[in-house]
């Protein structure tokens, strides 16, 4: 095989080699297309937790194309720029759409997960995402929540069908979080391109399978995330009803994956990596092993992880097979994984766009792969005076409503309004949820998408004006922790100075947070807690560092 300009130019026994061609001896090794992982979450709570380390973990496991289901669209551009600086698989970003209170919307703000519940809202959501150039759409259509909570948030079929139609009109695929048979059938009727999970509440019958096959919908089982006996974990007690249920659902998932494959339904490879006990990279290899356990042959699983997964995202003209014209994303394996899937662990070399990035003879990874963040930026003192006509902050960032999470969420609206005496301010209004720790607030990213951190050492503190009687929390969110100070405001406008020296670390589940450092900061947030059902309104203006 000859690689030129990052692509495969010739394949065969008698190649015409240009002068100076570099030869790679690989006798005895297997040459495969790079693997896909169609479902992952590059989240700071995953393992690894930071972008360069996640990218490296995938490369070490031969994964050269990954889909990230986690990010807010505002962060796509800086993330794409960051990924271009490191050795990384190709990363596709999924724009997230759910229902109010639905899965994926129970924690995310609407800049991260758009909430819809009508066909009109579905079409508007797709249109709003186009400037960010998402690679595809993820619809959280199933409100079953794995059988642990009531299904009161599923997306109705008319809305799902409108979402699929609007996305397809823009050339975007739709993958859906769906884990039950009935909702999977609804997704098939709704024009969804692929299920991003396995169906596990019951076994599919012949009629179910025929309906899914007829629809042309693919399935990405993500068995790795549902595996009830994770590799290296202690044996679980199956006499416990919850444990027994997890094993029963997993058995259904295995059965359904094989039944769909036998019927000719395309089966792709994804893991939901980044979720608990589902590490990046290693889980992709685990997924291959679990698909073999489900009944697919090793060669069928390798095809699922390469050409079929490429076809699911309509990337098969670009990659996924070894053929002239294809992108040279390749792995060399010391073994015969098409006979024994365990040999896929013996990855020797990994190539991205024809460049050797890992393995025997590879150069050292870029320095950026060894850092856990981008270099800190400097920012102007004015964070936001709410005067921009386009609704963005003075730092050209998108403000985020940071209400509480859960099925019952505080209803919050933030909007720029005229201020007495001239100019504008931000008004935050909310009806608090029916729970003890209801919260409403707004965060202002200091850089686009909160991706690049900032260094605030040249400032001593922050000044802001607040109107609305009560106590509020002023908080800084950073890559290493969060720091806050309680402030008081009255019925009229109050100017408040908060020296950085007065900020206190916000405790986490792991204990006390780190001391304030003035570096690695990504957001400024102001918000308040009130009693269940309370209604609040406050205004904020002229936020600046001093």
Short mmCIF file of C-alpha atoms in Angstrom, two decimals:
data_model
loop_
_atom_site.label_atom_id
_atom_site.label_comp_id
_atom_site.label_asym_id
_atom_site.label_seq_id
_atom_site.Cartn_x
_atom_site.Cartn_y
_atom_site.Cartn_z
CA UNK A 1 0.00 0.00 0.00
CA UNK A 2 1.27 3.47 -0.91
CA UNK A 3 0.32 6.55 1.09
CA UNK A 4 0.63 10.01 -0.46
CA UNK A 5 -0.54 13.32 1.02
CA UNK A 6 -2.32 11.58 3.87
CA UNK A 7 -4.35 9.25 1.68
CA UNK A 8 -4.02 5.77 0.25
CA UNK A 9 -3.00 6.11 -3.40
CA UNK A 10 -2.25 2.49 -4.37
CA UNK A 11 -3.02 -0.96 -3.01
CA UNK A 12 -1.66 -4.17 -4.53
CA UNK A 13 1.37 -6.38 -5.10
CA UNK A 14 3.13 -4.25 -7.72
CA UNK A 15 3.19 -0.63 -6.59
CA UNK A 16 4.77 2.19 -8.53
CA UNK A 17 6.87 3.92 -5.89
CA UNK A 18 7.99 7.54 -6.31
CA UNK A 19 11.64 8.24 -5.66
CA UNK A 20 12.43 8.69 -1.98
CA UNK A 21 9.43 6.73 -0.76
CA UNK A 22 9.77 5.77 2.90
CA UNK A 23 9.13 2.07 3.46
CA UNK A 24 7.63 0.58 6.61
CA UNK A 25 8.37 -3.11 7.14
CA UNK A 26 5.32 -4.77 8.67
CA UNK A 27 5.76 -8.44 7.83
CA UNK A 28 3.75 -10.61 10.20
CA UNK A 29 1.49 -7.79 11.33
CA UNK A 30 -2.13 -7.13 10.41
CA UNK A 31 -2.94 -3.83 8.70
CA UNK A 32 -6.43 -2.58 9.55
CA UNK A 33 -8.39 0.63 9.08
CA UNK A 34 -8.46 2.73 12.23
CA UNK A 35 -11.31 1.94 14.61
CA UNK A 36 -14.37 4.13 15.24
CA UNK A 37 -16.07 4.99 18.51
CA UNK A 38 -19.41 6.51 17.54
CA UNK A 39 -20.52 7.47 21.06
CA UNK A 40 -18.37 9.10 23.73
CA UNK A 41 -18.51 11.98 26.18
CA UNK A 42 -15.35 14.07 26.58
CA UNK A 43 -16.37 15.17 30.05
CA UNK A 44 -14.21 16.36 32.97
CA UNK A 45 -15.76 13.62 35.08
CA UNK A 46 -14.57 10.84 32.76
CA UNK A 47 -11.35 8.81 32.67
CA UNK A 48 -9.15 10.40 31.42
CA UNK A 49 -10.73 13.77 32.19
CA UNK A 50 -8.94 16.23 29.91
CA UNK A 51 -8.91 16.64 26.13
CA UNK A 52 -5.26 15.82 25.27
CA UNK A 53 -5.24 12.79 27.55
CA UNK A 54 -8.54 11.54 26.13
CA UNK A 55 -7.19 11.90 22.60
CA UNK A 56 -4.03 9.99 23.52
CA UNK A 57 -6.07 7.20 25.15
CA UNK A 58 -8.01 6.64 21.94
CA UNK A 59 -4.87 6.59 19.80
CA UNK A 60 -3.23 4.04 22.10
CA UNK A 61 -6.21 1.77 21.46
CA UNK A 62 -6.23 2.20 17.71
CA UNK A 63 -9.27 4.48 17.58
CA UNK A 64 -8.86 7.09 14.86
CA UNK A 65 -12.43 8.49 14.61
CA UNK A 66 -14.50 9.46 17.66
CA UNK A 67 -17.90 11.10 18.14
CA UNK A 68 -18.24 13.41 21.14
CA UNK A 69 -21.81 13.77 22.45
CA UNK A 70 -21.02 16.10 25.32
CA UNK A 71 -20.14 19.63 24.22
CA UNK A 72 -22.08 22.85 23.87
CA UNK A 73 -21.99 24.13 20.28
CA UNK A 74 -20.37 27.39 21.39
CA UNK A 75 -17.25 25.34 22.20
CA UNK A 76 -16.91 23.56 18.84
CA UNK A 77 -14.63 26.13 17.21
CA UNK A 78 -12.09 26.43 20.05
CA UNK A 79 -12.17 22.66 20.56
CA UNK A 80 -11.51 22.04 16.88
CA UNK A 81 -8.61 24.50 17.03
CA UNK A 82 -7.25 22.73 20.13
CA UNK A 83 -7.51 19.28 18.55
CA UNK A 84 -5.55 20.55 15.55
CA UNK A 85 -2.61 21.24 17.89
CA UNK A 86 -2.38 17.72 19.30
CA UNK A 87 -2.07 14.15 18.06
CA UNK A 88 -5.72 13.15 18.09
CA UNK A 89 -8.31 11.00 16.40
CA UNK A 90 -10.75 12.81 14.15
CA UNK A 91 -13.50 14.10 16.46
CA UNK A 92 -17.09 14.68 15.34
CA UNK A 93 -19.35 16.83 17.53
CA UNK A 94 -23.00 16.01 18.17
CA UNK A 95 -25.43 18.85 18.86
CA UNK A 96 -27.73 17.87 21.74
CA UNK A 97 -31.54 18.19 21.64
CA UNK A 98 -33.89 16.87 24.34
CA UNK A 99 -37.26 17.59 25.93
CA UNK A 100 -37.85 19.89 28.94
CA UNK A 101 -36.64 17.87 31.92
CA UNK A 102 -35.58 15.08 29.58
CA UNK A 103 -32.45 12.98 29.74
CA UNK A 104 -29.51 15.21 28.90
CA UNK A 105 -31.55 18.31 29.69
CA UNK A 106 -31.81 17.47 33.37
CA UNK A 107 -28.34 18.92 33.96
CA UNK A 108 -27.44 20.96 30.86
CA UNK A 109 -28.30 24.56 30.15
CA UNK A 110 -30.08 25.30 26.87
CA UNK A 111 -26.84 26.45 25.28
CA UNK A 112 -25.66 22.85 25.76
CA UNK A 113 -28.87 20.85 25.32
CA UNK A 114 -31.76 22.52 23.48
CA UNK A 115 -35.21 21.70 24.87
CA UNK A 116 -38.05 20.99 22.44
CA UNK A 117 -41.54 19.49 22.67
CA UNK A 118 -43.22 20.42 19.37
CA UNK A 119 -42.40 20.01 15.68
CA UNK A 120 -42.06 23.79 15.38
CA UNK A 121 -39.52 23.85 18.19
CA UNK A 122 -37.64 20.97 16.55
CA UNK A 123 -37.26 22.83 13.29
CA UNK A 124 -36.20 26.02 15.08
CA UNK A 125 -33.62 24.09 17.11
CA UNK A 126 -31.95 22.64 14.02
CA UNK A 127 -31.88 26.07 12.38
CA UNK A 128 -30.28 27.65 15.45
CA UNK A 129 -27.47 25.08 15.40
CA UNK A 130 -26.38 25.56 11.80
CA UNK A 131 -23.93 28.45 12.42
CA UNK A 132 -21.92 26.15 14.70
CA UNK A 133 -21.54 23.46 11.99
CA UNK A 134 -22.31 20.39 14.10
CA UNK A 135 -21.33 17.06 12.58
CA UNK A 136 -24.68 15.47 13.48
CA UNK A 137 -27.59 15.71 15.90
CA UNK A 138 -28.19 13.70 19.07
CA UNK A 139 -31.84 13.51 20.13
CA UNK A 140 -32.56 12.39 23.67
CA UNK A 141 -35.87 10.83 22.70
CA UNK A 142 -36.32 8.22 25.42
CA UNK A 143 -37.40 9.27 28.91
CA UNK A 144 -37.30 5.78 30.39
CA UNK A 145 -34.15 6.56 32.42
CA UNK A 146 -33.07 2.93 32.59
CA UNK A 147 -36.12 1.90 34.58
CA UNK A 148 -35.12 3.92 37.66
CA UNK A 149 -37.56 6.82 37.23
CA UNK A 150 -40.88 7.53 35.59
CA UNK A 151 -41.02 8.02 31.82
CA UNK A 152 -42.54 11.49 31.72
CA UNK A 153 -40.12 13.14 29.32
CA UNK A 154 -40.07 11.08 26.12
CA UNK A 155 -40.12 13.00 22.83
CA UNK A 156 -43.38 12.47 20.91
CA UNK A 157 -43.16 10.97 17.44
CA UNK A 158 -44.31 14.10 15.59
CA UNK A 159 -41.55 16.16 17.20
CA UNK A 160 -38.94 13.48 16.56
CA UNK A 161 -40.02 13.14 12.92
CA UNK A 162 -39.85 16.92 12.44
CA UNK A 163 -36.38 16.95 13.99
CA UNK A 164 -35.18 14.18 11.66
CA UNK A 165 -36.68 15.86 8.62
CA UNK A 166 -35.18 19.27 9.42
CA UNK A 167 -31.75 17.75 10.14
CA UNK A 168 -31.76 15.67 6.96
CA UNK A 169 -32.65 18.75 4.91
CA UNK A 170 -29.36 20.25 6.16
CA UNK A 171 -27.34 17.11 5.53
CA UNK A 172 -27.16 16.15 9.22
CA UNK A 173 -27.62 12.64 10.58
CA UNK A 174 -29.76 12.07 13.69
CA UNK A 175 -28.69 9.63 16.38
CA UNK A 176 -30.89 9.12 19.41
CA UNK A 177 -30.50 8.13 23.03
CA UNK A 178 -33.07 5.34 23.12
CA UNK A 179 -32.87 2.28 25.37
CA UNK A 180 -36.32 0.67 25.15
CA UNK A 181 -37.88 -1.36 22.38
CA UNK A 182 -41.04 0.72 22.05
CA UNK A 183 -39.06 3.97 21.86
CA UNK A 184 -36.66 2.34 19.42
CA UNK A 185 -39.58 1.50 17.17
CA UNK A 186 -40.81 5.09 17.49
CA UNK A 187 -37.35 6.30 16.47
CA UNK A 188 -37.47 4.05 13.39
CA UNK A 189 -40.85 5.50 12.44
CA UNK A 190 -39.51 9.00 13.15
CA UNK A 191 -36.76 8.81 10.56
CA UNK A 192 -33.84 8.51 12.99
CA UNK A 193 -30.63 7.34 11.34
CA UNK A 194 -29.24 5.36 14.27
CA UNK A 195 -29.95 4.42 17.86
CA UNK A 196 -27.02 5.49 19.99
CA UNK A 197 -27.68 2.74 22.56
CA UNK A 198 -29.00 -0.79 22.82
CA UNK A 199 -32.63 -1.59 23.51
CA UNK A 200 -32.68 -3.50 26.76
CA UNK A 201 -36.05 -3.54 28.49
CA UNK A 202 -37.13 -6.68 26.58
CA UNK A 203 -36.09 -8.93 23.73
CA UNK A 204 -37.09 -7.92 20.23
CA UNK A 205 -39.61 -10.13 18.46
CA UNK A 206 -39.70 -10.86 14.73
CA UNK A 207 -42.13 -8.01 14.02
CA UNK A 208 -39.96 -5.51 15.91
CA UNK A 209 -36.86 -6.57 14.01
CA UNK A 210 -38.64 -6.40 10.65
CA UNK A 211 -39.82 -2.84 11.38
CA UNK A 212 -36.34 -1.67 12.30
CA UNK A 213 -34.76 -3.33 9.28
CA UNK A 214 -37.35 -1.81 6.94
CA UNK A 215 -36.67 1.67 8.32
CA UNK A 216 -32.97 1.50 7.45
CA UNK A 217 -32.04 2.60 10.97
CA UNK A 218 -28.67 1.47 12.33
CA UNK A 219 -27.94 0.54 15.95
CA UNK A 220 -24.88 1.34 18.09
CA UNK A 221 -25.34 -0.96 21.13
CA UNK A 222 -22.80 0.71 23.54
CA UNK A 223 -22.55 -2.56 25.45
CA UNK A 224 -19.42 -1.37 27.26
CA UNK A 225 -21.29 1.20 29.33
CA UNK A 226 -24.00 -1.29 30.35
CA UNK A 227 -21.69 -4.19 31.13
CA UNK A 228 -22.78 -5.10 34.68
CA UNK A 229 -19.46 -6.75 35.43
CA UNK A 230 -16.84 -4.20 34.46
CA UNK A 231 -13.32 -5.48 33.78
CA UNK A 232 -11.26 -5.66 36.96
CA UNK A 233 -14.22 -5.10 39.28
CA UNK A 234 -15.19 -7.41 42.12
CA UNK A 235 -17.93 -9.98 41.40
CA UNK A 236 -21.38 -8.52 42.02
CA UNK A 237 -24.10 -10.05 44.17
CA UNK A 238 -26.85 -11.16 41.81
CA UNK A 239 -29.21 -11.78 44.72
CA UNK A 240 -29.57 -8.01 44.96
CA UNK A 241 -32.63 -7.06 42.89
CA UNK A 242 -30.98 -4.02 41.28
CA UNK A 243 -27.91 -6.03 40.33
CA UNK A 244 -30.08 -8.81 38.98
CA UNK A 245 -32.01 -6.27 36.89
CA UNK A 246 -28.80 -4.89 35.41
CA UNK A 247 -27.69 -8.38 34.35
CA UNK A 248 -31.12 -9.12 32.88
CA UNK A 249 -31.14 -5.88 30.86
CA UNK A 250 -27.62 -6.59 29.64
CA UNK A 251 -28.63 -10.06 28.48
CA UNK A 252 -31.44 -8.42 26.51
CA UNK A 253 -28.96 -5.97 25.01
CA UNK A 254 -26.65 -8.80 23.90
CA UNK A 255 -29.53 -10.77 22.41
CA UNK A 256 -30.98 -7.77 20.58
CA UNK A 257 -27.62 -6.78 19.09
CA UNK A 258 -27.16 -10.23 17.58
CA UNK A 259 -30.78 -10.52 16.43
CA UNK A 260 -30.58 -7.17 14.64
CA UNK A 261 -27.23 -8.05 13.07
CA UNK A 262 -28.60 -11.36 11.79
CA UNK A 263 -31.51 -9.48 10.22
CA UNK A 264 -29.17 -7.19 8.31
CA UNK A 265 -29.50 -4.09 10.50
CA UNK A 266 -26.18 -2.14 10.46
CA UNK A 267 -24.41 -2.48 13.80
CA UNK A 268 -21.84 0.19 14.64
CA UNK A 269 -19.33 0.52 17.47
CA UNK A 270 -19.72 3.06 20.26
CA UNK A 271 -19.23 2.93 24.01
CA UNK A 272 -20.65 5.96 25.89
CA UNK A 273 -17.09 6.34 27.22
CA UNK A 274 -16.72 9.11 29.75
CA UNK A 275 -19.64 7.75 31.73
CA UNK A 276 -18.91 5.97 35.06
CA UNK A 277 -16.51 3.03 34.83
CA UNK A 278 -16.29 3.39 31.04
CA UNK A 279 -12.81 4.76 30.29
CA UNK A 280 -11.94 6.30 26.96
CA UNK A 281 -10.07 4.11 24.50
CA UNK A 282 -9.99 0.91 26.51
CA UNK A 283 -13.78 0.75 26.40
CA UNK A 284 -13.74 0.70 22.60
CA UNK A 285 -11.67 -2.49 22.67
CA UNK A 286 -14.01 -3.85 25.34
CA UNK A 287 -16.97 -3.10 23.07
CA UNK A 288 -15.45 -5.30 20.36
CA UNK A 289 -15.08 -8.15 22.83
CA UNK A 290 -18.66 -7.76 24.02
CA UNK A 291 -19.99 -7.82 20.46
CA UNK A 292 -18.16 -11.12 19.99
CA UNK A 293 -19.78 -12.28 23.22
CA UNK A 294 -23.14 -11.27 21.73
CA UNK A 295 -22.52 -13.72 18.89
CA UNK A 296 -20.82 -11.77 16.10
CA UNK A 297 -17.61 -13.24 14.70
CA UNK A 298 -14.35 -11.34 15.24
CA UNK A 299 -14.20 -10.41 11.54
CA UNK A 300 -17.79 -9.15 11.65
CA UNK A 301 -16.94 -7.05 14.70
CA UNK A 302 -13.89 -5.52 13.00
CA UNK A 303 -16.08 -4.62 10.03
CA UNK A 304 -18.61 -3.03 12.42
CA UNK A 305 -15.80 -0.97 14.00
CA UNK A 306 -14.51 0.30 10.67
CA UNK A 307 -16.48 0.29 7.41
CA UNK A 308 -19.96 -0.04 8.94
CA UNK A 309 -19.36 2.72 11.49
CA UNK A 310 -17.99 4.94 8.72
CA UNK A 311 -21.12 4.25 6.67
CA UNK A 312 -23.42 5.10 9.59
CA UNK A 313 -21.99 8.64 9.67
CA UNK A 314 -21.80 8.81 5.85
CA UNK A 315 -18.00 8.92 6.05
CA UNK A 316 -17.44 5.72 4.09
CA UNK A 317 -16.20 7.61 1.03
CA UNK A 318 -13.48 9.13 3.21
CA UNK A 319 -12.35 6.34 5.55
CA UNK A 320 -13.19 2.98 7.09
CA UNK A 321 -11.61 0.67 4.49
CA UNK A 322 -8.20 0.19 2.89
CA UNK A 323 -8.70 1.39 -0.66
CA UNK A 324 -7.25 4.01 -3.01
CA UNK A 325 -8.50 7.49 -2.23
CA UNK A 326 -9.34 6.77 1.39
CA UNK A 327 -7.86 8.65 4.32
CA UNK A 328 -4.82 6.78 5.66
CA UNK A 329 -6.10 6.22 9.19
CA UNK A 330 -4.56 2.84 9.91
CA UNK A 331 -3.37 0.50 12.65
CA UNK A 332 -0.81 -2.29 12.63
CA UNK A 333 -1.62 -5.20 14.93
CA UNK A 334 0.72 -8.01 15.94
CA UNK A 335 -1.79 -10.80 15.60
CA UNK A 336 -4.87 -11.98 13.76
CA UNK A 337 -7.80 -10.18 15.39
CA UNK A 338 -10.22 -11.47 12.70
CA UNK A 339 -9.65 -14.91 14.23
CA UNK A 340 -9.20 -13.96 17.89
CA UNK A 341 -10.59 -10.57 18.88
CA UNK A 342 -8.23 -10.52 21.88
CA UNK A 343 -5.39 -9.84 19.43
CA UNK A 344 -6.76 -6.32 18.93
CA UNK A 345 -5.00 -5.50 22.21
CA UNK A 346 -1.66 -6.02 20.40
CA UNK A 347 -1.67 -2.68 18.56
CA UNK A 348 1.85 -1.87 17.40
CA UNK A 349 1.50 1.35 15.37
CA UNK A 350 -1.20 3.94 14.72
CA UNK A 351 -1.37 6.27 11.71
CA UNK A 352 -3.55 9.37 11.36
CA UNK A 353 -3.74 10.87 7.86
CA UNK A 354 -0.76 8.75 6.92
CA UNK A 355 1.42 10.03 9.76
CA UNK A 356 2.79 7.62 12.35
CA UNK A 357 1.59 9.03 15.67
CA UNK A 358 2.07 6.15 18.12
CA UNK A 359 4.03 2.93 18.33
CA UNK A 360 7.30 1.56 17.02
CA UNK A 361 9.32 4.33 15.39
CA UNK A 362 6.81 7.09 16.11
CA UNK A 363 8.10 10.53 17.11
CA UNK A 364 7.32 11.85 20.56
CA UNK A 365 3.81 13.16 20.95
CA UNK A 366 3.46 16.94 20.69
CA UNK A 367 3.99 18.85 23.92
CA UNK A 368 0.32 19.81 23.76
CA UNK A 369 -0.60 16.14 24.32
CA UNK A 370 1.24 16.24 27.64
CA UNK A 371 -0.60 19.30 28.96
CA UNK A 372 -4.09 19.05 30.39
CA UNK A 373 -5.22 22.47 29.14
CA UNK A 374 -4.61 25.24 26.67
CA UNK A 375 -2.28 28.09 27.70
CA UNK A 376 -4.12 30.71 29.72
CA UNK A 377 -5.31 33.84 27.95
CA UNK A 378 -5.40 37.43 29.15
CA UNK A 379 -8.77 39.22 29.18
CA UNK A 380 -9.83 42.86 29.16
CA UNK A 381 -11.18 44.24 32.44
CA UNK A 382 -14.76 44.66 31.19
CA UNK A 383 -16.55 41.32 31.44
CA UNK A 384 -20.02 42.57 30.50
CA UNK A 385 -21.92 45.84 30.43
CA UNK A 386 -24.84 44.25 28.53
CA UNK A 387 -24.71 46.84 25.75
CA UNK A 388 -23.94 44.60 22.75
CA UNK A 389 -26.86 44.42 20.33
CA UNK A 390 -26.13 40.78 19.40
CA UNK A 391 -26.77 39.50 22.93
CA UNK A 392 -23.22 38.38 23.59
CA UNK A 393 -21.02 39.49 26.47
CA UNK A 394 -18.43 42.27 26.24
CA UNK A 395 -15.87 39.44 25.89
CA UNK A 396 -17.79 38.10 22.86
CA UNK A 397 -19.01 35.02 24.73
CA UNK A 398 -22.44 33.43 25.08
CA UNK A 399 -24.03 33.85 28.51
CA UNK A 400 -25.32 30.67 30.16
CA UNK A 401 -28.34 30.23 32.41
CA UNK A 402 -27.10 28.03 35.25
CA UNK A 403 -30.23 26.85 37.00
CA UNK A 404 -30.35 23.73 39.10
CA UNK A 405 -30.65 20.24 37.61
CA UNK A 406 -33.04 17.34 37.92
CA UNK A 407 -36.47 16.34 36.68
CA UNK A 408 -38.00 19.33 38.47
CA UNK A 409 -35.90 22.30 37.42
CA UNK A 410 -36.14 25.95 38.29
CA UNK A 411 -37.77 27.87 35.45
CA UNK A 412 -35.40 30.70 34.58
CA UNK A 413 -35.34 33.52 32.02
CA UNK A 414 -32.46 35.95 31.60
CA UNK A 415 -32.76 38.92 29.28
CA UNK A 416 -31.15 42.30 28.67
CA UNK A 417 -33.49 45.15 29.68
CA UNK A 418 -33.28 48.98 29.70
CA UNK A 419 -31.80 50.40 32.88
CA UNK A 420 -33.16 53.41 34.68
CA UNK A 421 -31.10 56.42 33.70
CA UNK A 422 -29.85 54.87 30.45
CA UNK A 423 -28.01 51.86 29.23
CA UNK A 424 -28.93 48.23 29.82
CA UNK A 425 -28.66 45.54 32.47
CA UNK A 426 -29.30 41.82 32.68
CA UNK A 427 -32.55 40.78 34.34
CA UNK A 428 -32.73 37.25 35.78
CA UNK A 429 -36.23 36.05 36.67
CA UNK A 430 -37.10 32.62 38.00
CA UNK A 431 -39.70 30.41 39.63
CA UNK A 432 -37.79 28.09 41.90
CA UNK A 433 -38.26 24.32 41.72
CA UNK A 434 -40.03 22.43 44.46
CA UNK A 435 -36.92 21.37 46.31
CA UNK A 436 -34.74 22.56 49.14
CA UNK A 437 -31.74 23.69 47.09
CA UNK A 438 -33.44 25.43 44.16
CA UNK A 439 -31.05 27.74 42.34
CA UNK A 440 -31.11 30.30 39.54
CA UNK A 441 -28.12 32.05 38.09
CA UNK A 442 -26.19 33.15 35.05
CA UNK A 443 -22.56 32.49 34.06
CA UNK A 444 -20.45 34.56 31.69
CA UNK A 445 -17.65 32.57 30.01
CA UNK A 446 -14.37 34.46 29.89
CA UNK A 447 -13.46 32.85 26.57
CA UNK A 448 -15.62 31.29 23.87
CA UNK A 449 -17.21 28.05 25.03
CA UNK A 450 -15.25 28.15 28.32
CA UNK A 451 -12.50 26.11 26.63
CA UNK A 452 -9.39 28.28 27.03
CA UNK A 453 -8.75 29.35 30.65
CA UNK A 454 -7.67 32.85 31.62
CA UNK A 455 -5.05 34.24 33.96
CA UNK A 456 -6.30 37.00 36.27
CA UNK A 457 -3.06 37.75 38.13
CA UNK A 458 -2.95 41.33 36.85
CA UNK A 459 -6.26 42.08 38.60
CA UNK A 460 -7.05 42.34 42.33
CA UNK A 461 -10.75 41.57 42.23
CA UNK A 462 -14.06 42.02 40.50
CA UNK A 463 -16.63 44.82 40.67
CA UNK A 464 -20.31 44.58 39.73
CA UNK A 465 -23.60 46.36 40.23
CA UNK A 466 -26.58 44.40 41.54
CA UNK A 467 -30.23 45.31 42.07
CA UNK A 468 -32.70 43.09 43.96
CA UNK A 469 -32.99 42.65 47.72
CA UNK A 470 -31.38 39.49 49.00
CA UNK A 471 -28.28 37.36 49.26
CA UNK A 472 -26.40 36.18 46.18
CA UNK A 473 -23.41 34.02 45.43
CA UNK A 474 -20.64 35.42 43.25
CA UNK A 475 -18.67 32.48 41.90
CA UNK A 476 -15.64 31.84 39.73
CA UNK A 477 -15.58 28.53 37.87
CA UNK A 478 -12.19 27.15 36.87
CA UNK A 479 -10.48 24.06 35.56
CA UNK A 480 -9.21 23.25 39.05
CA UNK A 481 -12.21 24.16 41.17
CA UNK A 482 -14.79 26.78 42.07
CA UNK A 483 -14.52 29.76 44.41
CA UNK A 484 -17.30 31.98 45.76
CA UNK A 485 -18.30 34.79 48.06
CA UNK A 486 -21.77 35.68 49.32
CA UNK A 487 -22.86 39.24 48.58
CA UNK A 488 -25.86 41.34 49.62
CA UNK A 489 -27.95 43.69 47.50
CA UNK A 490 -30.94 45.92 48.12
CA UNK A 491 -33.96 47.26 46.27
CA UNK A 492 -31.83 49.85 44.49
CA UNK A 493 -28.57 49.48 42.61
CA UNK A 494 -25.60 48.48 44.78
CA UNK A 495 -21.97 48.57 43.60
CA UNK A 496 -20.00 45.69 45.09
CA UNK A 497 -16.25 45.06 45.08
CA UNK A 498 -15.05 41.52 45.72
CA UNK A 499 -11.27 41.13 46.19
CA UNK A 500 -9.99 37.77 44.99
CA UNK A 501 -8.46 37.32 48.46
CA UNK A 502 -11.97 36.98 49.91
CA UNK A 503 -13.02 34.10 47.66
CA UNK A 504 -13.46 30.73 49.35
CA UNK A 505 -13.16 27.32 47.71
CA UNK A 506 -16.44 25.54 47.07
CA UNK A 507 -16.35 22.06 48.60
CA UNK A 508 -16.94 19.04 46.38
CA UNK A 509 -17.80 15.43 47.04
CA UNK A 510 -14.08 14.81 47.30
CA UNK A 511 -13.71 17.39 50.07
CA UNK A 512 -12.41 20.94 50.33
CA UNK A 513 -11.47 22.58 47.07
CA UNK A 514 -8.07 24.13 46.26
CA UNK A 515 -7.07 27.64 47.27
CA UNK A 516 -7.63 30.48 44.80
CA UNK A 517 -4.77 30.84 42.28
CA UNK A 518 -6.04 33.50 39.79
CA UNK A 519 -5.25 31.12 36.92
CA UNK A 520 -7.21 28.47 35.04
CA UNK A 521 -10.47 30.45 35.37
CA UNK A 522 -13.19 30.01 32.75
CA UNK A 523 -16.41 31.67 34.02
CA UNK A 524 -17.85 34.31 36.32
CA UNK A 525 -21.26 33.37 37.76
CA UNK A 526 -23.85 35.10 39.91
CA UNK A 527 -26.89 33.36 41.29
CA UNK A 528 -29.07 32.73 44.29
CA UNK A 529 -30.84 30.00 46.22
CA UNK A 530 -34.40 30.50 47.43
CA UNK A 531 -37.10 28.34 48.97
CA UNK A 532 -39.24 25.86 47.03
CA UNK A 533 -41.63 27.60 44.63
CA UNK A 534 -40.29 31.09 45.39
CA UNK A 535 -40.25 33.70 42.64
CA UNK A 536 -37.20 35.91 42.28
CA UNK A 537 -35.89 38.67 40.08
CA UNK A 538 -32.58 40.48 40.18
CA UNK A 539 -30.52 42.62 37.84
CA UNK A 540 -26.77 42.82 37.30
CA UNK A 541 -24.64 45.28 35.35
CA UNK A 542 -21.11 46.61 34.79
CA UNK A 543 -19.16 43.46 35.66
CA UNK A 544 -15.46 44.24 35.43
CA UNK A 545 -12.11 43.31 36.93
CA UNK A 546 -10.11 45.94 38.79
#
